[in-house]
Amino acid sequence: MQPPRERLVVTGRAGWMGMGRGAGRSALGFWPTLAFLLCSLPAATSPCKILKCNSEFWSATAGSHSPASDDAPEFCAALRTYALCTRRTARTCRGDLAYHSAVHGIEDLMSQYNCSKDGPTSQPRLRTLPPPSDSQERSDSPEICHYEKSFHKHSAAPNYTHCGLFGDPHLRTFTDRFQTCKVQGAWPLIDNNYLNVQVTNTPVLPGSAATATSKLTIIFKNFQECVDQKVYQAEMDELPAAFADGSKNGGDKHGANSLKITEKVSGQHVEIQAKYIGTTIVVRQVGRYLTFAVRMPEEVVHAVEDRDGQGLYLCLRGCPLNQQIDFPGPGARSPAPAAADTFPYEAAAAKCKEKLPVEDLYYQACVFDLLTTGDVNFTLAAYYALEDVKMLHSNKDRLHLYERTREPPGRAAAPRPRPGSLALLALLAAFLRAVAMAVAA
């Protein structure tokens, strides 16, 4: 009689993947690491598709047992398929840390399970998702997986806040400050005990200071009996309706359905509900670029171990002074190199007025983007950003803003690391803390 098989599981807290009794920490330990490293890399528009290879391998093996005598060939076939996928994208992934981590992980696993490099490959299969009858939050979900029943301990209703990023890009912070920023490369939007959001912005035009969001990574951290760690990643022309592992909820835990992803419009609009932290996230693709909007309780926004470190996160503190851009006024030119087919001011104002009749900062942002890029899709980006505010903001008297907010001058004097390095260090530090806690345990 064969010994009982053990499931292939990802341990988000420890940061390593286990493969039965005999697997060491090196066995595919790159998975949780990639969740942090991938979102900090600035090459958002790179054709490197290592994330697709990772997802396909996970889909082919998720929920299966660790290889035994009768299913090792199937596992080896999945590994060979994974290796083939990485070879196909090798030329465009030379500088990608995730790619090199995957290559080393494959070699490690093939050696552990004596897989031949030559042999049959397998087609990835979709991970089995909960049946439709389980699509709603379970009635017996633990109370801790519902924010208003657990996190909120007072009689007063929670105070919800909103943050949004759209267009060229324009940022509305949790404190209703409104700024237009350059912030090229990878920048952290949110980082607290439960959630990390990272965006990467690329120049709209060669040589232009104006940028737009081309990549978005959201990490929902492992939380008690509610959800496993989940990663959602979107890029230009790739707005998935599932998390990176193919699932649409929080995993196998009892309160898994307190985290759900819903596709509202295919390829254009995704909504993520995280009821265990009282949070709603809206991600859209408008034209070529992405927009982001979130509704989150103040208690969750400020749930961090390092209060001083919160100064790094755009949704809370805004953009650094040296990254902010002023709107041009009537008759003015764009402050950055513009496309040859950009709108004159009067035409841009008329176009934006069609969708945004109130001349608030969303209207002004629309005009700015048309002056800078000539891309009429930015009109829709501003329109949907305002629509998301109407849906997510708790104070209906603060939907429209009319005065931009400059960062206090004192903050600009402090030297800052390069944006990409800053994000990488912050995420690496979080990962190393998780590993240290796992080792101590």
GROMACS .gro file of C-alpha atoms in nm:
model
  441
    1MET     CA    1   0.000   0.000   0.000
    2GLN     CA    2   0.141   0.334  -0.099
    3PRO     CA    3   0.203   0.597   0.168
    4PRO     CA    4  -0.055   0.878   0.175
    5ARG     CA    5   0.016   1.159  -0.066
    6GLU     CA    6   0.046   1.517   0.040
    7ARG     CA    7  -0.097   1.814  -0.140
    8LEU     CA    8   0.116   2.068  -0.321
    9VAL     CA    9   0.064   2.378  -0.109
   10VAL     CA   10   0.187   2.734  -0.098
   11THR     CA   11   0.263   2.860   0.249
   12GLY     CA   12   0.225   3.235   0.219
   13ARG     CA   13   0.336   3.313   0.574
   14ALA     CA   14   0.662   3.130   0.548
   15GLY     CA   15   0.733   3.238   0.195
   16TRP     CA   16   0.819   2.891   0.064
   17MET     CA   17   0.637   2.622  -0.128
   18GLY     CA   18   0.624   2.275   0.024
   19MET     CA   19   0.607   1.960  -0.186
   20GLY     CA   20   0.545   1.679   0.055
   21ARG     CA   21   0.769   1.553   0.331
   22GLY     CA   22   1.092   1.540   0.141
   23ALA     CA   23   1.098   1.880  -0.024
   24GLY     CA   24   1.341   2.138   0.099
   25ARG     CA   25   1.299   2.512   0.114
   26SER     CA   26   1.462   2.551  -0.225
   27ALA     CA   27   1.177   2.364  -0.390
   28LEU     CA   28   1.000   2.631  -0.592
   29GLY     CA   29   1.056   2.882  -0.311
   30PHE     CA   30   1.055   3.156  -0.571
   31TRP     CA   31   0.671   3.185  -0.584
   32PRO     CA   32   0.608   3.419  -0.288
   33THR     CA   33   0.933   3.601  -0.363
   34LEU     CA   34   0.809   3.680  -0.713
   35ALA     CA   35   0.492   3.833  -0.574
   36PHE     CA   36   0.709   4.106  -0.425
   37LEU     CA   37   0.981   4.134  -0.689
   38LEU     CA   38   0.759   4.133  -0.999
   39CYS     CA   39   0.565   4.442  -0.898
   40SER     CA   40   0.882   4.643  -0.836
   41LEU     CA   41   1.040   4.597  -1.177
   42PRO     CA   42   1.011   4.905  -1.402
   43ALA     CA   43   0.990   4.723  -1.735
   44ALA     CA   44   0.613   4.730  -1.747
   45THR     CA   45   0.591   4.730  -2.123
   46SER     CA   46   0.846   4.447  -2.165
   47PRO     CA   47   0.733   4.159  -2.386
   48CYS     CA   48   0.861   3.917  -2.119
   49LYS     CA   49   0.572   3.683  -2.039
   50ILE     CA   50   0.717   3.489  -1.745
   51LEU     CA   51   0.404   3.560  -1.540
   52LYS     CA   52   0.202   3.371  -1.800
   53CYS     CA   53   0.439   3.073  -1.772
   54ASN     CA   54   0.411   3.081  -1.393
   55SER     CA   55   0.031   3.090  -1.405
   56GLU     CA   56   0.010   2.804  -1.657
   57PHE     CA   57   0.233   2.582  -1.445
   58TRP     CA   58   0.028   2.661  -1.135
   59SER     CA   59  -0.293   2.585  -1.322
   60ALA     CA   60  -0.151   2.252  -1.437
   61THR     CA   61  -0.050   2.142  -1.087
   62ALA     CA   62  -0.279   2.328  -0.844
   63GLY     CA   63  -0.479   2.099  -0.621
   64SER     CA   64  -0.279   1.789  -0.717
   65HIS     CA   65  -0.073   1.569  -0.487
   66SER     CA   66   0.304   1.574  -0.472
   67PRO     CA   67   0.447   1.328  -0.724
   68ALA     CA   68   0.418   0.961  -0.633
   69SER     CA   69   0.498   0.658  -0.846
   70ASP     CA   70   0.185   0.690  -1.059
   71ASP     CA   71   0.160   1.067  -1.101
   72ALA     CA   72   0.525   1.171  -1.118
   73PRO     CA   73   0.520   1.143  -1.501
   74GLU     CA   74   0.233   1.392  -1.515
   75PHE     CA   75   0.418   1.630  -1.284
   76CYS     CA   76   0.737   1.597  -1.491
   77ALA     CA   77   0.538   1.669  -1.806
   78ALA     CA   78   0.409   1.988  -1.646
   79LEU     CA   79   0.765   2.085  -1.554
   80ARG     CA   80   0.884   2.026  -1.912
   81THR     CA   81   0.599   2.243  -2.038
   82TYR     CA   82   0.699   2.510  -1.789
   83ALA     CA   83   1.063   2.490  -1.904
   84LEU     CA   84   0.955   2.515  -2.270
   85CYS     CA   85   0.749   2.826  -2.191
   86THR     CA   86   1.048   2.993  -2.022
   87ARG     CA   87   1.274   2.911  -2.318
   88ARG     CA   88   1.028   3.072  -2.558
   89THR     CA   89   1.040   3.398  -2.367
   90ALA     CA   90   1.412   3.380  -2.276
   91ARG     CA   91   1.524   3.644  -2.527
   92THR     CA   92   1.288   3.908  -2.391
   93CYS     CA   93   1.339   3.814  -2.024
   94ARG     CA   94   1.717   3.840  -1.990
   95GLY     CA   95   1.700   4.113  -1.726
   96ASP     CA   96   1.391   3.985  -1.546
   97LEU     CA   97   1.449   3.854  -1.192
   98ALA     CA   98   1.127   3.655  -1.199
   99TYR     CA   99   1.244   3.474  -1.513
  100HIS     CA  100   1.577   3.372  -1.362
  101SER     CA  101   1.404   3.261  -1.041
  102ALA     CA  102   1.167   3.043  -1.244
  103VAL     CA  103   1.453   2.884  -1.443
  104HIS     CA  104   1.642   2.790  -1.126
  105GLY     CA  105   1.324   2.662  -0.962
  106ILE     CA  106   1.248   2.435  -1.257
  107GLU     CA  107   1.600   2.291  -1.253
  108ASP     CA  108   1.570   2.224  -0.879
  109LEU     CA  109   1.237   2.042  -0.912
  110MET     CA  110   1.341   1.836  -1.213
  111SER     CA  111   1.645   1.721  -1.019
  112GLN     CA  112   1.444   1.637  -0.706
  113TYR     CA  113   1.191   1.424  -0.893
  114ASN     CA  114   1.434   1.275  -1.146
  115CYS     CA  115   1.249   1.428  -1.439
  116SER     CA  116   1.407   1.381  -1.780
  117LYS     CA  117   1.449   1.697  -1.987
  118ASP     CA  118   1.328   1.498  -2.287
  119GLY     CA  119   0.977   1.362  -2.288
  120PRO     CA  120   0.611   1.449  -2.328
  121THR     CA  121   0.473   1.785  -2.224
  122SER     CA  122   0.128   1.868  -2.091
  123GLN     CA  123  -0.136   2.126  -2.165
  124PRO     CA  124  -0.225   2.352  -1.871
  125ARG     CA  125  -0.565   2.285  -1.720
  126LEU     CA  126  -0.786   2.538  -1.551
  127ARG     CA  127  -0.793   2.530  -1.176
  128THR     CA  128  -1.125   2.404  -1.043
  129LEU     CA  129  -1.322   2.695  -0.903
  130PRO     CA  130  -1.607   2.681  -0.650
  131PRO     CA  131  -1.945   2.586  -0.803
  132PRO     CA  132  -2.194   2.869  -0.875
  133SER     CA  133  -2.390   2.787  -0.560
  134ASP     CA  134  -2.081   2.883  -0.356
  135SER     CA  135  -2.030   3.216  -0.531
  136GLN     CA  136  -2.177   3.412  -0.241
  137GLU     CA  137  -2.007   3.454   0.093
  138ARG     CA  138  -2.071   3.146   0.304
  139SER     CA  139  -2.333   3.198   0.572
  140ASP     CA  140  -2.107   3.026   0.825
  141SER     CA  141  -1.795   3.228   0.740
  142PRO     CA  142  -1.608   3.324   1.055
  143GLU     CA  143  -1.702   3.664   1.193
  144ILE     CA  144  -1.345   3.784   1.160
  145CYS     CA  145  -1.382   3.761   0.780
  146HIS     CA  146  -1.637   4.043   0.777
  147TYR     CA  147  -1.485   4.383   0.852
  148GLU     CA  148  -1.786   4.552   1.006
  149LYS     CA  149  -1.834   4.259   1.245
  150SER     CA  150  -1.473   4.218   1.347
  151PHE     CA  151  -1.229   4.501   1.275
  152HIS     CA  152  -1.470   4.772   1.373
  153LYS     CA  153  -1.517   4.763   1.750
  154HIS     CA  154  -1.711   5.084   1.808
  155SER     CA  155  -2.078   5.173   1.780
  156ALA     CA  156  -2.019   5.441   1.516
  157ALA     CA  157  -2.006   5.337   1.150
  158PRO     CA  158  -1.659   5.294   0.997
  159ASN     CA  159  -1.511   5.596   0.821
  160TYR     CA  160  -1.429   5.492   0.465
  161THR     CA  161  -1.173   5.671   0.250
  162HIS     CA  162  -1.102   5.675  -0.124
  163CYS     CA  163  -0.790   5.686  -0.339
  164GLY     CA  164  -0.775   5.695  -0.719
  165LEU     CA  165  -0.511   5.709  -0.993
  166PHE     CA  166  -0.596   5.775  -1.358
  167GLY     CA  167  -0.483   5.949  -1.672
  168ASP     CA  168  -0.150   6.121  -1.707
  169PRO     CA  169  -0.143   6.026  -1.410
  170HIS     CA  170  -0.363   6.216  -1.166
  171LEU     CA  171  -0.376   6.111  -0.802
  172ARG     CA  172  -0.653   6.162  -0.549
  173THR     CA  173  -0.526   6.062  -0.205
  174PHE     CA  174  -0.709   5.918   0.093
  175THR     CA  175  -0.723   6.273   0.233
  176ASP     CA  176  -0.879   6.418  -0.087
  177ARG     CA  177  -0.564   6.588  -0.208
  178PHE     CA  178  -0.549   6.605  -0.586
  179GLN     CA  179  -0.217   6.608  -0.773
  180THR     CA  180  -0.082   6.552  -1.122
  181CYS     CA  181   0.249   6.367  -1.110
  182LYS     CA  182   0.531   6.229  -1.322
  183VAL     CA  183   0.621   5.928  -1.099
  184GLN     CA  184   0.784   5.734  -1.381
  185GLY     CA  185   0.871   5.372  -1.305
  186ALA     CA  186   0.748   5.160  -1.015
  187TRP     CA  187   0.581   5.333  -0.719
  188PRO     CA  188   0.388   5.198  -0.417
  189LEU     CA  189   0.030   5.323  -0.393
  190ILE     CA  190  -0.071   5.139  -0.075
  191ASP     CA  191   0.113   4.923   0.176
  192ASN     CA  192  -0.039   4.817   0.506
  193ASN     CA  193  -0.069   4.499   0.710
  194TYR     CA  194  -0.325   4.352   0.472
  195LEU     CA  195  -0.267   4.491   0.125
  196ASN     CA  196   0.007   4.609  -0.108
  197VAL     CA  197  -0.064   4.795  -0.431
  198GLN     CA  198   0.212   4.885  -0.677
  199VAL     CA  199   0.186   5.075  -1.005
  200THR     CA  200   0.432   5.124  -1.287
  201ASN     CA  201   0.402   5.434  -1.504
  202THR     CA  202   0.564   5.477  -1.843
  203PRO     CA  203   0.604   5.789  -2.061
  204VAL     CA  204   0.304   5.855  -2.281
  205LEU     CA  205   0.534   5.994  -2.550
  206PRO     CA  206   0.911   5.968  -2.601
  207GLY     CA  207   1.084   6.242  -2.406
  208SER     CA  208   0.767   6.350  -2.228
  209ALA     CA  209   0.744   6.407  -1.853
  210ALA     CA  210   0.381   6.294  -1.868
  211THR     CA  211   0.331   5.926  -1.783
  212ALA     CA  212   0.039   5.685  -1.751
  213THR     CA  213  -0.014   5.358  -1.565
  214SER     CA  214   0.084   5.056  -1.771
  215LYS     CA  215   0.110   4.792  -1.499
  216LEU     CA  216  -0.066   4.726  -1.169
  217THR     CA  217   0.007   4.464  -0.903
  218ILE     CA  218  -0.211   4.403  -0.597
  219ILE     CA  219  -0.104   4.166  -0.320
  220PHE     CA  220  -0.366   4.055  -0.070
  221LYS     CA  221  -0.168   3.924   0.223
  222ASN     CA  222  -0.239   3.594   0.399
  223PHE     CA  223  -0.496   3.662   0.672
  224GLN     CA  224  -0.586   3.413   0.947
  225GLU     CA  225  -0.870   3.177   0.852
  226CYS     CA  226  -1.006   3.411   0.585
  227VAL     CA  227  -0.781   3.420   0.279
  228ASP     CA  228  -0.455   3.287   0.143
  229GLN     CA  229  -0.210   3.531  -0.008
  230LYS     CA  230  -0.338   3.630  -0.351
  231VAL     CA  231  -0.175   3.834  -0.626
  232TYR     CA  232  -0.363   4.024  -0.895
  233GLN     CA  233  -0.167   4.170  -1.184
  234ALA     CA  234  -0.285   4.371  -1.484
  235GLU     CA  235  -0.091   4.518  -1.773
  236MET     CA  236  -0.175   4.708  -2.089
  237ASP     CA  237  -0.412   4.495  -2.299
  238GLU     CA  238  -0.421   4.230  -2.026
  239LEU     CA  239  -0.690   4.283  -1.761
  240PRO     CA  240  -0.749   3.937  -1.610
  241ALA     CA  241  -1.073   3.834  -1.443
  242ALA     CA  242  -0.884   3.613  -1.196
  243PHE     CA  243  -0.588   3.619  -0.963
  244ALA     CA  244  -0.245   3.511  -1.084
  245ASP     CA  245  -0.309   3.150  -0.975
  246GLY     CA  246  -0.630   3.127  -1.178
  247SER     CA  247  -0.866   3.151  -0.880
  248LYS     CA  248  -1.145   3.403  -0.827
  249ASN     CA  249  -1.162   3.396  -0.449
  250GLY     CA  250  -0.937   3.384  -0.143
  251GLY     CA  251  -0.834   3.022  -0.170
  252ASP     CA  252  -0.916   2.715   0.039
  253LYS     CA  253  -0.976   2.876   0.376
  254HIS     CA  254  -1.311   2.883   0.551
  255GLY     CA  255  -1.370   3.252   0.474
  256ALA     CA  256  -1.229   3.240   0.120
  257ASN     CA  257  -1.531   3.409  -0.036
  258SER     CA  258  -1.472   3.722   0.168
  259LEU     CA  259  -1.224   3.799  -0.115
  260LYS     CA  260  -1.378   3.784  -0.462
  261ILE     CA  261  -1.298   3.917  -0.808
  262THR     CA  262  -1.575   4.001  -1.055
  263GLU     CA  263  -1.544   4.094  -1.422
  264LYS     CA  264  -1.786   4.378  -1.498
  265VAL     CA  265  -1.685   4.439  -1.861
  266SER     CA  266  -1.458   4.190  -2.034
  267GLY     CA  267  -1.107   4.329  -2.072
  268GLN     CA  268  -1.215   4.672  -1.947
  269HIS     CA  269  -1.351   4.668  -1.592
  270VAL     CA  270  -1.274   4.442  -1.294
  271GLU     CA  271  -1.396   4.480  -0.935
  272ILE     CA  272  -1.237   4.314  -0.632
  273GLN     CA  273  -1.428   4.287  -0.305
  274ALA     CA  274  -1.223   4.220   0.009
  275LYS     CA  275  -1.494   4.207   0.275
  276TYR     CA  276  -1.258   4.088   0.545
  277ILE     CA  277  -1.091   4.432   0.534
  278GLY     CA  278  -1.397   4.626   0.417
  279THR     CA  279  -1.226   4.717   0.090
  280THR     CA  280  -1.348   4.755  -0.269
  281ILE     CA  281  -1.104   4.797  -0.561
  282VAL     CA  282  -1.194   4.896  -0.917
  283VAL     CA  283  -0.944   4.843  -1.200
  284ARG     CA  284  -1.015   4.958  -1.554
  285GLN     CA  285  -0.838   4.967  -1.886
  286VAL     CA  286  -0.928   5.282  -2.076
  287GLY     CA  287  -0.754   5.310  -2.410
  288ARG     CA  288  -0.404   5.171  -2.362
  289TYR     CA  289  -0.369   5.251  -1.993
  290LEU     CA  290  -0.502   5.141  -1.655
  291THR     CA  291  -0.695   5.326  -1.385
  292PHE     CA  292  -0.721   5.237  -1.017
  293ALA     CA  293  -0.976   5.327  -0.750
  294VAL     CA  294  -1.020   5.196  -0.395
  295ARG     CA  295  -1.257   5.237  -0.101
  296MET     CA  296  -1.096   5.145   0.230
  297PRO     CA  297  -1.169   5.204   0.601
  298GLU     CA  298  -0.935   5.449   0.772
  299GLU     CA  299  -0.858   5.184   1.032
  300VAL     CA  300  -0.721   4.957   0.760
  301VAL     CA  301  -0.532   5.240   0.584
  302HIS     CA  302  -0.338   5.310   0.903
  303ALA     CA  303  -0.286   4.947   1.006
  304VAL     CA  304   0.091   4.936   0.968
  305GLU     CA  305   0.381   4.831   1.186
  306ASP     CA  306   0.603   5.120   1.078
  307ARG     CA  307   0.412   5.448   1.091
  308ASP     CA  308   0.712   5.644   0.958
  309GLY     CA  309   0.729   5.419   0.652
  310GLN     CA  310   0.382   5.529   0.546
  311GLY     CA  311   0.539   5.843   0.401
  312LEU     CA  312   0.648   5.633   0.105
  313TYR     CA  313   0.298   5.547  -0.016
  314LEU     CA  314   0.131   5.775  -0.268
  315CYS     CA  315  -0.232   5.716  -0.169
  316LEU     CA  316  -0.159   5.841   0.181
  317ARG     CA  317   0.111   6.108   0.140
  318GLY     CA  318   0.075   6.211  -0.223
  319CYS     CA  319   0.350   6.257  -0.478
  320PRO     CA  320   0.684   6.415  -0.384
  321LEU     CA  321   0.705   6.784  -0.473
  322ASN     CA  322   0.967   6.724  -0.740
  323GLN     CA  323   0.733   6.475  -0.911
  324GLN     CA  324   0.432   6.707  -0.936
  325ILE     CA  325   0.319   6.886  -1.255
  326ASP     CA  326   0.107   7.201  -1.287
  327PHE     CA  327  -0.194   7.221  -1.515
  328PRO     CA  328  -0.156   7.467  -1.806
  329GLY     CA  329  -0.414   7.745  -1.815
  330PRO     CA  330  -0.618   7.871  -2.112
  331GLY     CA  331  -0.398   7.958  -2.406
  332ALA     CA  332  -0.096   7.783  -2.252
  333ARG     CA  333   0.106   7.502  -2.397
  334SER     CA  334   0.167   7.163  -2.241
  335PRO     CA  335   0.463   7.164  -1.997
  336ALA     CA  336   0.612   6.861  -2.172
  337PRO     CA  337   0.680   6.751  -2.531
  338ALA     CA  338   0.342   6.679  -2.688
  339ALA     CA  339   0.220   6.469  -2.976
  340ALA     CA  340   0.185   6.631  -3.316
  341ASP     CA  341  -0.192   6.583  -3.311
  342THR     CA  342  -0.266   6.728  -2.968
  343PHE     CA  343  -0.570   6.951  -2.920
  344PRO     CA  344  -0.558   7.330  -2.895
  345TYR     CA  345  -0.686   7.445  -2.555
  346GLU     CA  346  -1.034   7.548  -2.676
  347ALA     CA  347  -1.091   7.217  -2.857
  348ALA     CA  348  -0.968   7.017  -2.558
  349ALA     CA  349  -1.196   7.209  -2.323
  350ALA     CA  350  -1.497   7.151  -2.550
  351LYS     CA  351  -1.422   6.779  -2.581
  352CYS     CA  352  -1.390   6.733  -2.204
  353LYS     CA  353  -1.706   6.935  -2.143
  354GLU     CA  354  -1.905   6.668  -2.328
  355LYS     CA  355  -1.832   6.408  -2.058
  356LEU     CA  356  -1.750   6.631  -1.762
  357PRO     CA  357  -1.990   6.926  -1.745
  358VAL     CA  358  -1.868   7.039  -1.401
  359GLU     CA  359  -1.541   7.229  -1.436
  360ASP     CA  360  -1.373   7.058  -1.142
  361LEU     CA  361  -1.029   6.897  -1.124
  362TYR     CA  362  -1.143   6.593  -1.321
  363TYR     CA  363  -1.243   6.825  -1.604
  364GLN     CA  364  -0.911   7.009  -1.574
  365ALA     CA  365  -0.723   6.678  -1.574
  366CYS     CA  366  -0.903   6.578  -1.891
  367VAL     CA  367  -0.802   6.904  -2.062
  368PHE     CA  368  -0.442   6.860  -1.948
  369ASP     CA  369  -0.425   6.508  -2.089
  370LEU     CA  370  -0.565   6.610  -2.428
  371LEU     CA  371  -0.318   6.899  -2.447
  372THR     CA  372  -0.033   6.664  -2.363
  373THR     CA  373  -0.120   6.350  -2.558
  374GLY     CA  374  -0.397   6.418  -2.808
  375ASP     CA  375  -0.545   6.081  -2.704
  376VAL     CA  376  -0.923   6.117  -2.662
  377ASN     CA  377  -0.929   5.802  -2.446
  378PHE     CA  378  -0.801   6.015  -2.160
  379THR     CA  379  -1.138   6.191  -2.167
  380LEU     CA  380  -1.300   5.859  -2.075
  381ALA     CA  381  -1.033   5.792  -1.812
  382ALA     CA  382  -1.128   6.113  -1.630
  383TYR     CA  383  -1.499   6.042  -1.673
  384TYR     CA  384  -1.475   5.689  -1.525
  385ALA     CA  385  -1.248   5.812  -1.246
  386LEU     CA  386  -1.521   6.051  -1.140
  387GLU     CA  387  -1.784   5.778  -1.172
  388ASP     CA  388  -1.574   5.558  -0.942
  389VAL     CA  389  -1.556   5.842  -0.690
  390LYS     CA  390  -1.935   5.866  -0.695
  391MET     CA  391  -1.957   5.494  -0.621
  392LEU     CA  392  -1.675   5.465  -0.366
  393HIS     CA  393  -1.646   5.795  -0.179
  394SER     CA  394  -1.836   5.804   0.150
  395ASN     CA  395  -1.877   6.184   0.157
  396LYS     CA  396  -2.106   6.286  -0.129
  397ASP     CA  397  -2.026   6.653  -0.064
  398ARG     CA  398  -1.664   6.587  -0.162
  399LEU     CA  399  -1.714   6.427  -0.502
  400HIS     CA  400  -1.595   6.734  -0.691
  401LEU     CA  401  -1.263   6.898  -0.606
  402TYR     CA  402  -1.163   7.239  -0.739
  403GLU     CA  403  -0.820   7.320  -0.595
  404ARG     CA  404  -0.507   7.116  -0.647
  405THR     CA  405  -0.290   7.031  -0.348
  406ARG     CA  406   0.082   7.089  -0.343
  407GLU     CA  407   0.308   6.881  -0.122
  408PRO     CA  408   0.442   7.082   0.175
  409PRO     CA  409   0.776   7.236   0.070
  410GLY     CA  410   0.954   7.093   0.373
  411ARG     CA  411   0.908   6.742   0.245
  412ALA     CA  412   1.085   6.813  -0.083
  413ALA     CA  413   1.417   6.901   0.084
  414ALA     CA  414   1.485   6.548   0.204
  415PRO     CA  415   1.690   6.338  -0.041
  416ARG     CA  416   1.495   6.046  -0.184
  417PRO     CA  417   1.615   5.720  -0.338
  418ARG     CA  418   1.525   5.648  -0.697
  419PRO     CA  419   1.157   5.542  -0.721
  420GLY     CA  420   1.222   5.193  -0.849
  421SER     CA  421   1.489   5.127  -0.587
  422LEU     CA  422   1.265   5.262  -0.313
  423ALA     CA  423   0.981   5.029  -0.407
  424LEU     CA  424   1.215   4.732  -0.441
  425LEU     CA  425   1.372   4.791  -0.100
  426ALA     CA  426   1.034   4.831   0.068
  427LEU     CA  427   0.901   4.509  -0.082
  428LEU     CA  428   1.220   4.314  -0.015
  429ALA     CA  429   1.211   4.428   0.346
  430ALA     CA  430   0.854   4.304   0.380
  431PHE     CA  431   0.947   3.970   0.227
  432LEU     CA  432   1.254   3.926   0.450
  433ARG     CA  433   1.044   4.003   0.759
  434ALA     CA  434   0.801   3.728   0.656
  435VAL     CA  435   1.087   3.479   0.609
  436ALA     CA  436   1.240   3.572   0.945
  437MET     CA  437   0.905   3.518   1.118
  438ALA     CA  438   0.868   3.179   0.950
  439VAL     CA  439   1.216   3.068   1.054
  440ALA     CA  440   1.153   3.183   1.412
  441ALA     CA  441   0.828   2.988   1.417
   0.00000   0.00000   0.00000
